[in-house]
PDB file of C-alpha atoms and ligand atoms in Angstrom:
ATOM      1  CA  UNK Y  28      20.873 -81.987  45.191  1.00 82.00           C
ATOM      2  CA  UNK Y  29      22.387 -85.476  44.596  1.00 92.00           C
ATOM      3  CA  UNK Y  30      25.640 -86.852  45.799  1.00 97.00           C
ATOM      4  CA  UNK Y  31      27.827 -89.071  43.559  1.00 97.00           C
ATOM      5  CA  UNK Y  32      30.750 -91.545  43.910  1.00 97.00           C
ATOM      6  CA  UNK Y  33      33.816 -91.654  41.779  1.00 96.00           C
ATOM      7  CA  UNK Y  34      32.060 -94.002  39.782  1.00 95.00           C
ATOM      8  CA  UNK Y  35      29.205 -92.059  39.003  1.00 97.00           C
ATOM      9  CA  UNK Y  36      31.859 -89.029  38.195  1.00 97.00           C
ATOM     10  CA  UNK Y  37      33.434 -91.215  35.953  1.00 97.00           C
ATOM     11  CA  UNK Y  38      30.590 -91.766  33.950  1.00 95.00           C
ATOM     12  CA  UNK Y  39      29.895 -88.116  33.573  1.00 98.00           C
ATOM     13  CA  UNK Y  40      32.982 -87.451  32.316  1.00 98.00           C
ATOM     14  CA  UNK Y  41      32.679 -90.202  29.204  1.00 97.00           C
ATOM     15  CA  UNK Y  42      29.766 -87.815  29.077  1.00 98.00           C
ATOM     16  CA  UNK Y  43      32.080 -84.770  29.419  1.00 98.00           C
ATOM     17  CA  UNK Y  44      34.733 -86.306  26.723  1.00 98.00           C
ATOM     18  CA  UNK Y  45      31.462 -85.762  24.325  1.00 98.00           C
ATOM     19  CA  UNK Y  46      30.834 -82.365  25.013  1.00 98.00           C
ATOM     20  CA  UNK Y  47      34.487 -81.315  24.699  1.00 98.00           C
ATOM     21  CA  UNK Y  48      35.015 -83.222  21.500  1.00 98.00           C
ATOM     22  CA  UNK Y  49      31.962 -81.298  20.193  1.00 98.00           C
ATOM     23  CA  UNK Y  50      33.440 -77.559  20.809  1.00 98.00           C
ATOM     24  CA  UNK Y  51      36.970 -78.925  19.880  1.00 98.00           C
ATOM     25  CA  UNK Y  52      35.293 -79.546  16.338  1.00 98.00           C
ATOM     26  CA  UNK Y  53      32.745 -76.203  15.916  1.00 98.00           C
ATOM     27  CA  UNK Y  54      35.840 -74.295  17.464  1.00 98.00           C
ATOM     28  CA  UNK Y  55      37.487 -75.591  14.317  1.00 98.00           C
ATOM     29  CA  UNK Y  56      34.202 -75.397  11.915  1.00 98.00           C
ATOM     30  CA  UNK Y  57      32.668 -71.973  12.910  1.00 98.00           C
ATOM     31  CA  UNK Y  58      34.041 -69.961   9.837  1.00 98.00           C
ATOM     32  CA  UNK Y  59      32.682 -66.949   7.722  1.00 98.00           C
ATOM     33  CA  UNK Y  60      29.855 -68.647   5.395  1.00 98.00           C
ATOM     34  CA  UNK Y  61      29.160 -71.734   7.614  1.00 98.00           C
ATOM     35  CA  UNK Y  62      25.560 -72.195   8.674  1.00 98.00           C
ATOM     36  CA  UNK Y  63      24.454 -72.650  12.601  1.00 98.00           C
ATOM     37  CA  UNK Y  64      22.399 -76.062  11.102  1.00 98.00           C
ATOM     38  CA  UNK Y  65      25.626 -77.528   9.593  1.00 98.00           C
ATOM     39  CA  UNK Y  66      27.518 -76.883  12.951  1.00 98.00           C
ATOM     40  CA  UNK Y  67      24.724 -78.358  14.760  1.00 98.00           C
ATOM     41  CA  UNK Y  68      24.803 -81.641  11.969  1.00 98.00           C
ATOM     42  CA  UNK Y  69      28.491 -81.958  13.366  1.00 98.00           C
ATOM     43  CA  UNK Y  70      27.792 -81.899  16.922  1.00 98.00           C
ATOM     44  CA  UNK Y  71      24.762 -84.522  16.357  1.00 98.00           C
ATOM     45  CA  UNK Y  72      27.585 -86.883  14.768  1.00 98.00           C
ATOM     46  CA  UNK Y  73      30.336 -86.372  17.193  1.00 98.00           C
ATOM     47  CA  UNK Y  74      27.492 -87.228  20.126  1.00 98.00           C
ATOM     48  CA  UNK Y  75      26.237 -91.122  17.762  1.00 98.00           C
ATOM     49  CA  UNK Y  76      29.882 -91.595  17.218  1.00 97.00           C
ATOM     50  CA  UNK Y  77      30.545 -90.942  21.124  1.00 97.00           C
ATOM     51  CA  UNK Y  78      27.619 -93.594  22.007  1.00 96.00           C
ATOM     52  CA  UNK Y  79      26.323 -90.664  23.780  1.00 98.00           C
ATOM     53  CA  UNK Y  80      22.304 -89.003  23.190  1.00 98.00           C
ATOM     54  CA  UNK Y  81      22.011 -85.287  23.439  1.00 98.00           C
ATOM     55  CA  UNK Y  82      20.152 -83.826  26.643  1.00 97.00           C
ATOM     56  CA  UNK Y  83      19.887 -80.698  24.400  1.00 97.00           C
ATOM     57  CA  UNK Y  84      17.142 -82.629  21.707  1.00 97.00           C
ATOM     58  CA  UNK Y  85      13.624 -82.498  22.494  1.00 96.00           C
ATOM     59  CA  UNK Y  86      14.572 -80.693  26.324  1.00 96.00           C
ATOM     60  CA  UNK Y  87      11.022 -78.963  26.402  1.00 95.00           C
ATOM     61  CA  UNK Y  88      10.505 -79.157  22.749  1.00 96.00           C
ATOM     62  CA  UNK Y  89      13.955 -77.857  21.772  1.00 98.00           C
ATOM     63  CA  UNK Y  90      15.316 -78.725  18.289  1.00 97.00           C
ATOM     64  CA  UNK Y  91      18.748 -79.448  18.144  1.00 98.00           C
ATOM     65  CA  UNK Y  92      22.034 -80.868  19.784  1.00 98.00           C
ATOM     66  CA  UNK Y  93      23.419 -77.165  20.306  1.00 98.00           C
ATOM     67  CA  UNK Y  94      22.356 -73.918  22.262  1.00 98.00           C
ATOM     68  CA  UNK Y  95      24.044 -71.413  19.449  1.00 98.00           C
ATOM     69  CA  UNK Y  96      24.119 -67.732  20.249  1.00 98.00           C
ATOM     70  CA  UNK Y  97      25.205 -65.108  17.851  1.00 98.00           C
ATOM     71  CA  UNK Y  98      26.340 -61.644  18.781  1.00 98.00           C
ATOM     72  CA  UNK Y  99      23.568 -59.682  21.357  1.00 98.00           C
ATOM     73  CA  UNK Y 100      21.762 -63.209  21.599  1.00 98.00           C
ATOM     74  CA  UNK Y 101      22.978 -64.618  25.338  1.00 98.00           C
ATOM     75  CA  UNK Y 102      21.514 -68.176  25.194  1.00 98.00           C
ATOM     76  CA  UNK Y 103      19.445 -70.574  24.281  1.00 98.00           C
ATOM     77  CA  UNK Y 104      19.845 -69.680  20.449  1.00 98.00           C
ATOM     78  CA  UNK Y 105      18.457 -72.151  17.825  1.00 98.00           C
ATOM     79  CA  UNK Y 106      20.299 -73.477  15.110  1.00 98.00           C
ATOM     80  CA  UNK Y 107      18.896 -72.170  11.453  1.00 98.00           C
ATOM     81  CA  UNK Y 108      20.360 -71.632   8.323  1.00 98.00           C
ATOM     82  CA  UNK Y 109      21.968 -68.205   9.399  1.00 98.00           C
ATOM     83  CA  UNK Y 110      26.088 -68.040   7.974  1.00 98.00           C
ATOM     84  CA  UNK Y 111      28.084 -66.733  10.488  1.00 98.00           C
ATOM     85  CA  UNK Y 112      30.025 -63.183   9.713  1.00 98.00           C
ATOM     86  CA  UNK Y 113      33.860 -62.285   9.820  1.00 98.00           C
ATOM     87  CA  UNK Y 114      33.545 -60.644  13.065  1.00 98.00           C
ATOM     88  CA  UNK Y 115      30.235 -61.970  14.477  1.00 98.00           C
ATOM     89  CA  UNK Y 116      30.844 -64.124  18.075  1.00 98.00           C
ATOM     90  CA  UNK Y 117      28.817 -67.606  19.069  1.00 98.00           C
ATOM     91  CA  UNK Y 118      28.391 -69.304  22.025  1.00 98.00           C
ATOM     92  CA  UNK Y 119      28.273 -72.692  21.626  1.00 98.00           C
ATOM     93  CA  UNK Y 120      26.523 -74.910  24.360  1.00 98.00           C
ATOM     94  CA  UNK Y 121      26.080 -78.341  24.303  1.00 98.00           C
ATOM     95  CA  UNK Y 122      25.689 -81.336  25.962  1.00 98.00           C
ATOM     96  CA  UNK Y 123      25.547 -85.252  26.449  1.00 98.00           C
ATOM     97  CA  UNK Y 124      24.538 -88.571  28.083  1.00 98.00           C
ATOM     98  CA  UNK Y 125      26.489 -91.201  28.632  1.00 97.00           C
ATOM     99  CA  UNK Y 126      24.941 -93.854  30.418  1.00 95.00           C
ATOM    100  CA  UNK Y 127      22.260 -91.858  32.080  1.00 97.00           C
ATOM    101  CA  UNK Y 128      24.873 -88.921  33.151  1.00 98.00           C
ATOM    102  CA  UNK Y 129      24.949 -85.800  32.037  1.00 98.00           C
ATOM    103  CA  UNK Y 130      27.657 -83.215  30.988  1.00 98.00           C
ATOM    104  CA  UNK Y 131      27.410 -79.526  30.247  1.00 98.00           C
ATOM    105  CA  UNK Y 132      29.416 -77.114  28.855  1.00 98.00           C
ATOM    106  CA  UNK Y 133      29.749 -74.141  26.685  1.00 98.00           C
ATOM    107  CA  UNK Y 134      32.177 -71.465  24.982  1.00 98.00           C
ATOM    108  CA  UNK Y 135      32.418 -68.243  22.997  1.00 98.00           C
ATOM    109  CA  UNK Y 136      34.425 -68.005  19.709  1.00 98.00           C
ATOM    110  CA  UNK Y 137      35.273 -64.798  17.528  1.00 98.00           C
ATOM    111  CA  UNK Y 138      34.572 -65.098  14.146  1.00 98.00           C
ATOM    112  CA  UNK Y 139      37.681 -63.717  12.650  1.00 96.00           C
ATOM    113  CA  UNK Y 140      38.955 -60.638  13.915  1.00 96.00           C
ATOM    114  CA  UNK Y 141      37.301 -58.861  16.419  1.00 98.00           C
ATOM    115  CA  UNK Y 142      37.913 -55.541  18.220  1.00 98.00           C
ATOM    116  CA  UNK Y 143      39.887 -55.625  21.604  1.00 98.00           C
ATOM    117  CA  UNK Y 144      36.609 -54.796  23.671  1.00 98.00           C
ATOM    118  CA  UNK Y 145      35.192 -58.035  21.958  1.00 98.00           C
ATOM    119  CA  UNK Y 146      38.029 -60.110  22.605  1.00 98.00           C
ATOM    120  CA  UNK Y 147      38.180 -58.880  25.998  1.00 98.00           C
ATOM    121  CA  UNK Y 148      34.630 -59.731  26.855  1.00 98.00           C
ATOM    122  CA  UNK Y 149      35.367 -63.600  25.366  1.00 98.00           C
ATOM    123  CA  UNK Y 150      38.724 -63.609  27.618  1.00 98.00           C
ATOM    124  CA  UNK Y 151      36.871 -62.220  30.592  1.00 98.00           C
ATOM    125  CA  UNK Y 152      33.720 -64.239  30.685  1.00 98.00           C
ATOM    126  CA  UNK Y 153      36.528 -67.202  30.257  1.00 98.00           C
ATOM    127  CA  UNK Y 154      38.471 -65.865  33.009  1.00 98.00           C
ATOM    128  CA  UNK Y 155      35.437 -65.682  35.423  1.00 98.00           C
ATOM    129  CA  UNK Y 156      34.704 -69.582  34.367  1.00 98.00           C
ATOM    130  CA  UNK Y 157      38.246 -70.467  35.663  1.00 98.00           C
ATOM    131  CA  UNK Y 158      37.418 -68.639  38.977  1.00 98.00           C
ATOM    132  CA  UNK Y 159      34.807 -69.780  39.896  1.00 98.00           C
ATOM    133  CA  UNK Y 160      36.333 -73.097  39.129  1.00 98.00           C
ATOM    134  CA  UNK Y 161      39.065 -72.390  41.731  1.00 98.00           C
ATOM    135  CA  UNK Y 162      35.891 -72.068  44.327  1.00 98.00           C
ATOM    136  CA  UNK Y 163      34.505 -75.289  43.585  1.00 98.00           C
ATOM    137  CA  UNK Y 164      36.162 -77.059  46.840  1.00 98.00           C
ATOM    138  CA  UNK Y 165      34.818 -79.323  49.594  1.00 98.00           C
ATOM    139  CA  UNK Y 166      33.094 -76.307  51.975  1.00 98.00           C
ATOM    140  CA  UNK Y 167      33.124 -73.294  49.369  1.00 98.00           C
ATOM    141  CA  UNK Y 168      29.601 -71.024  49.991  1.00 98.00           C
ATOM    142  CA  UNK Y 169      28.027 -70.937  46.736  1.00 98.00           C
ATOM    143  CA  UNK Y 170      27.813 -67.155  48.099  1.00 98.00           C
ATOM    144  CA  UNK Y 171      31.951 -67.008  47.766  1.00 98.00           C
ATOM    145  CA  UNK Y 172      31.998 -69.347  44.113  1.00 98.00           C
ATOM    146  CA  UNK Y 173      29.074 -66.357  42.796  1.00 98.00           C
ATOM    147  CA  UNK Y 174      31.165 -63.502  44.167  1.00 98.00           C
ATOM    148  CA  UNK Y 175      34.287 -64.487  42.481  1.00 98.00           C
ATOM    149  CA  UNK Y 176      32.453 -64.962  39.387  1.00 98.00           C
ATOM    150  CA  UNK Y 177      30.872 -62.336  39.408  1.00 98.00           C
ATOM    151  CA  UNK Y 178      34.107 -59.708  40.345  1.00 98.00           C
ATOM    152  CA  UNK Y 179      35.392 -60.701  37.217  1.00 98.00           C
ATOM    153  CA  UNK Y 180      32.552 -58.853  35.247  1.00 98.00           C
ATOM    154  CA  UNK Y 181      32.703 -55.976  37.918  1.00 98.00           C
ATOM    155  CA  UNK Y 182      36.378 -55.226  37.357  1.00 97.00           C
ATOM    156  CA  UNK Y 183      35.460 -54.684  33.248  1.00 97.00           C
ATOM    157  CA  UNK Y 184      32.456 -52.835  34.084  1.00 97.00           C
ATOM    158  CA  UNK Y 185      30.132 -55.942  31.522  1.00 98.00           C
ATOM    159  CA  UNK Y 186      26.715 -57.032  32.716  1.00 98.00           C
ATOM    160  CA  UNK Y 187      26.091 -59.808  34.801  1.00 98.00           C
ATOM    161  CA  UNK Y 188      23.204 -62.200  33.370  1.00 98.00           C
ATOM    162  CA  UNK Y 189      20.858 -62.922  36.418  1.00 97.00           C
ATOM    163  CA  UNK Y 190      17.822 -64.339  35.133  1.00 96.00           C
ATOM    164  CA  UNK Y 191      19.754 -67.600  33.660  1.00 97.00           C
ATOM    165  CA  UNK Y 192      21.804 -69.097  35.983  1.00 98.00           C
ATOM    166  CA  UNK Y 193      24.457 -72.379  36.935  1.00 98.00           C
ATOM    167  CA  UNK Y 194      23.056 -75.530  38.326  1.00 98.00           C
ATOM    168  CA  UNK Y 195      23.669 -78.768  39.847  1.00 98.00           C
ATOM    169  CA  UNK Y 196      24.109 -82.025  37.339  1.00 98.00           C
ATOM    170  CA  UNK Y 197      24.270 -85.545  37.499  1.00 98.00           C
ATOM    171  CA  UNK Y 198      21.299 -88.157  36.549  1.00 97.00           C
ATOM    172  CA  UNK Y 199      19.101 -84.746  34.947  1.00 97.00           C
ATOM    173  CA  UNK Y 200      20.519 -82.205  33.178  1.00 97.00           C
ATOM    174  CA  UNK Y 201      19.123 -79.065  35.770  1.00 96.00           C
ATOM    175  CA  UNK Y 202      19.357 -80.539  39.442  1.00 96.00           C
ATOM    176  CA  UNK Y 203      20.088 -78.246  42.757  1.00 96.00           C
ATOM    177  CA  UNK Y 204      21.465 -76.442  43.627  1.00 97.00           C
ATOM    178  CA  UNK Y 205      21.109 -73.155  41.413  1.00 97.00           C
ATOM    179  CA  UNK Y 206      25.168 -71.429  40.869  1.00 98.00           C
ATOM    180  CA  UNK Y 207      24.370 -68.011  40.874  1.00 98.00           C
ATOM    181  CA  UNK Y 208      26.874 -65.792  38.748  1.00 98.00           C
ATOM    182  CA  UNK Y 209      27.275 -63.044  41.343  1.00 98.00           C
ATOM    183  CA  UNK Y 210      26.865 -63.562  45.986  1.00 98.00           C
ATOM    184  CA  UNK Y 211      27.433 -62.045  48.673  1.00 97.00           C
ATOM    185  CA  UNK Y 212      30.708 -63.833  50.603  1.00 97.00           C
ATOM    186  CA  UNK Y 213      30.230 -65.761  53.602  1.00 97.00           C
ATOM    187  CA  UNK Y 214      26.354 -66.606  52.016  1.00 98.00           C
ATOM    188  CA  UNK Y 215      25.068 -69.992  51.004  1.00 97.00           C
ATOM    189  CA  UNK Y 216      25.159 -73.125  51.075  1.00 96.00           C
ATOM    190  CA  UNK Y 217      28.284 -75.409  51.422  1.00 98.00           C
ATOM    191  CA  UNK Y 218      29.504 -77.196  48.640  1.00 98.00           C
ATOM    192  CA  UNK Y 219      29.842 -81.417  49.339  1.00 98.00           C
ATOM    193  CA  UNK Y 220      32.568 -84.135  48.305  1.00 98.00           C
ATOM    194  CA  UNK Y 221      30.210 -85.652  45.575  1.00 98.00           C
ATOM    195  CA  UNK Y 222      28.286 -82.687  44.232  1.00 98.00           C
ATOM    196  CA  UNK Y 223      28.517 -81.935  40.415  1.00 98.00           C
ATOM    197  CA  UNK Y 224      27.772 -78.407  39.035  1.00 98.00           C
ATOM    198  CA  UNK Y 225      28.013 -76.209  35.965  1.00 98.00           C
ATOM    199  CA  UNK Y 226      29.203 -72.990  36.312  1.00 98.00           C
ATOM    200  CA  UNK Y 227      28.445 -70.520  33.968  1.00 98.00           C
ATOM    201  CA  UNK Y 228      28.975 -66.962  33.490  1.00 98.00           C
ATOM    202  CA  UNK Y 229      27.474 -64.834  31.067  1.00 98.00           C
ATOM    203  CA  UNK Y 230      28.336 -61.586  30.948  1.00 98.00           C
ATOM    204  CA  UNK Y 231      27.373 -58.417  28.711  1.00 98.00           C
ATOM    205  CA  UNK Y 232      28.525 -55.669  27.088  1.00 98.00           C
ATOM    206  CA  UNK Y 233      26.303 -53.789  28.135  1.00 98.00           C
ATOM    207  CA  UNK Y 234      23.633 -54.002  30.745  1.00 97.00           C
ATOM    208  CA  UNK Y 235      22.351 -57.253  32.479  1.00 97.00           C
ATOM    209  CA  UNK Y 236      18.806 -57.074  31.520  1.00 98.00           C
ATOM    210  CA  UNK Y 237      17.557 -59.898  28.868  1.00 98.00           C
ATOM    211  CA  UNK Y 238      14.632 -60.463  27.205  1.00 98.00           C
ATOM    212  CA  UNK Y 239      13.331 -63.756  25.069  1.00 98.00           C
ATOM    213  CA  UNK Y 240      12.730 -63.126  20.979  1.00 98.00           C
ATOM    214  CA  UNK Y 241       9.564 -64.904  19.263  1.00 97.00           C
ATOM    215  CA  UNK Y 242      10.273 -67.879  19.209  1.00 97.00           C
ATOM    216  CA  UNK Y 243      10.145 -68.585  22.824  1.00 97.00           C
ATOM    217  CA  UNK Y 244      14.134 -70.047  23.203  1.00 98.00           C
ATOM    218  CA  UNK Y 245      16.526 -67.087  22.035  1.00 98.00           C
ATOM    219  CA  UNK Y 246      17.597 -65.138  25.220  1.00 98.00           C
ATOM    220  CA  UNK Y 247      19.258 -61.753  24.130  1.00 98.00           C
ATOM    221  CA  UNK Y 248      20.511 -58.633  25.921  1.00 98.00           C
ATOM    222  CA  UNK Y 249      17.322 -56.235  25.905  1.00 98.00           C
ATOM    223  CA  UNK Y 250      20.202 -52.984  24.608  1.00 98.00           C
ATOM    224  CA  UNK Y 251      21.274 -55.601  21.900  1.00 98.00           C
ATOM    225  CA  UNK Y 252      24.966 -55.313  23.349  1.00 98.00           C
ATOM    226  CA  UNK Y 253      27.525 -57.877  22.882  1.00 98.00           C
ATOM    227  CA  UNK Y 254      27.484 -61.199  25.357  1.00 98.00           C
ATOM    228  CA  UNK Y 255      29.752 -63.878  25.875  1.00 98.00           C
ATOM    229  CA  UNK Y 256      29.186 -66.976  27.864  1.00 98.00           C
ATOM    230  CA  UNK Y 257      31.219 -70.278  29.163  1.00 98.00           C
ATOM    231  CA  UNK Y 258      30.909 -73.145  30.952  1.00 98.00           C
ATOM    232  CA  UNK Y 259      32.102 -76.103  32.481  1.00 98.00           C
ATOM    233  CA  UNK Y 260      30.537 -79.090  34.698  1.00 98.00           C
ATOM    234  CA  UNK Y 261      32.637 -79.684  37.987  1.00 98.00           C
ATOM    235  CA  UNK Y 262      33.385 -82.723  40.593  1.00 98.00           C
ATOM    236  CA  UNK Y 263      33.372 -81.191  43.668  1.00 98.00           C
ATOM    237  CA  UNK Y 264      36.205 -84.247  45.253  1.00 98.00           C
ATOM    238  CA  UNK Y 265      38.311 -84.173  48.313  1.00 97.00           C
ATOM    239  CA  UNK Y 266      41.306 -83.452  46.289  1.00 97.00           C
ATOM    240  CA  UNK Y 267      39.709 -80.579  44.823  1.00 97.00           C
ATOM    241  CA  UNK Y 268      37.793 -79.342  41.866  1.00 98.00           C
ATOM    242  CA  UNK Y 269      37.847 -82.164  38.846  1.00 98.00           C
ATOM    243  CA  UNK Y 270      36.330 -80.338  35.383  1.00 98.00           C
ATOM    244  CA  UNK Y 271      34.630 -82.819  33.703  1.00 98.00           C
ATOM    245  CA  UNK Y 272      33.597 -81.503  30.111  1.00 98.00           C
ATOM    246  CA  UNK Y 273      37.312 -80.310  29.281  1.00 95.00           C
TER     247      UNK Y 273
HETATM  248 MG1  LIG D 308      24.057 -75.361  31.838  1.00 81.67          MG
END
């Protein structure tokens, strides 16, 4: 776990202005017919023209600028030459360096129409984001910031993703401590003036058990339901949480 001055925050979010520039524009590009590989071509332009290098490329052998998961797949998904489907959903997680600091961040988009119960995953997964947001203050349990992620999911019945979790930020992309999407209240450690962390919910349609295809990246829920996943890195600052990927 690392502790960071406004200065260092500052540099993470040039690093954050990357990241959100890049889901502004696949928000925008992920249509019926377009192909994961010419989203991903975007995002590797927006991240040059940002004077930023992707933490994504080459992180333990991984391809590409983007993390792009279709439908059942929760994670971790590798762009190909798959066209997304009028109502097929993606999670799209990226990220950036700027500088040396990193940014994280990821959302869910519907393809077209989708049914309520899809929609209401997206919005739910979303919600749970925002709250645990709302917990990331000077003295918050990571125990408390888990639980109220995690009571979003319970309230809708979806399944909580365990096995892939949040996690600190700041000079690596993966630091300490881990932000678990579900705790027990009053558990944990304390969060610090100067800590950065992405929280990130990913919640199922169905159960919370995953499993990893073939190709050793793609993360997808083992009853091939529906999942949804978002995230945000956070400044954890006296005057309360800063998001710095928005
Ligand atoms: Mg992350």
């Amino acid at each position: 776990m690392t502790i960071k001055s406004a200065a260092d925050f500052a540099a993470m979010r040039r690093a954050g202005r990357v990241v959100a520039n890049i889901h502004e524009a696949l928000r925008e590009a992920a249509k019926p017919g377009v192909s994961l590989l010419e989203l991903d071509a975007i995002a590797a332009r927006i991240t040059r023209d940002g004077k930023a290098t992707s933490n994504f490329l080459n992180y333990q052998g991984f391809p590409a600028h983007t993390c792009l998961s279709v439908n059942e797949q929760i994670v971790h998904g590798i762009p190909s030459a798959r066209r997304l489907e009028e109502g097929d959903i993606i999670g799209i997680d990226a990220g950036a360096i700027y500088e040396g600091w990193h940014a994280d961040a990821a959302i869910t988009v519907a393809i077209g129409a989708v049914p309520a119960h899809v929609a209401n995953l997206i919005s739910a997964t979303e919600k749970a984001l925002w709250a645990g947001v709302a917990k990331s203050t000077v003295g918050t349990r990571l125990g408390d910031l888990g639980h109220a992620v995690g009571a979003v999911a319970e309230r809708h019945g979806f399944g909580i993703v365990r096995e892939y979790t949040g996690h600190g930020i700041g000079r690596e992309m993966h630091e300490e401590p881990q932000v678990l999407n579900y705790g027990r209240p009053g558990t944990g450690m304390k969060l610090r003036r100067g800590m950065a962390i992405c929280i990130e919910p990913m919640f199922n349609l169905g159960g919370d058990a995953t499993r990893v295809l073939e190709d050793g990246w793609t993360v997808v829920t083992a009853d091939g339901s529906l999942s949804a996943h978002f995230e945000h890195t956070v400044a954890i600052t006296p005057d309360g949480p800063q998001v710095l990927t928005e």
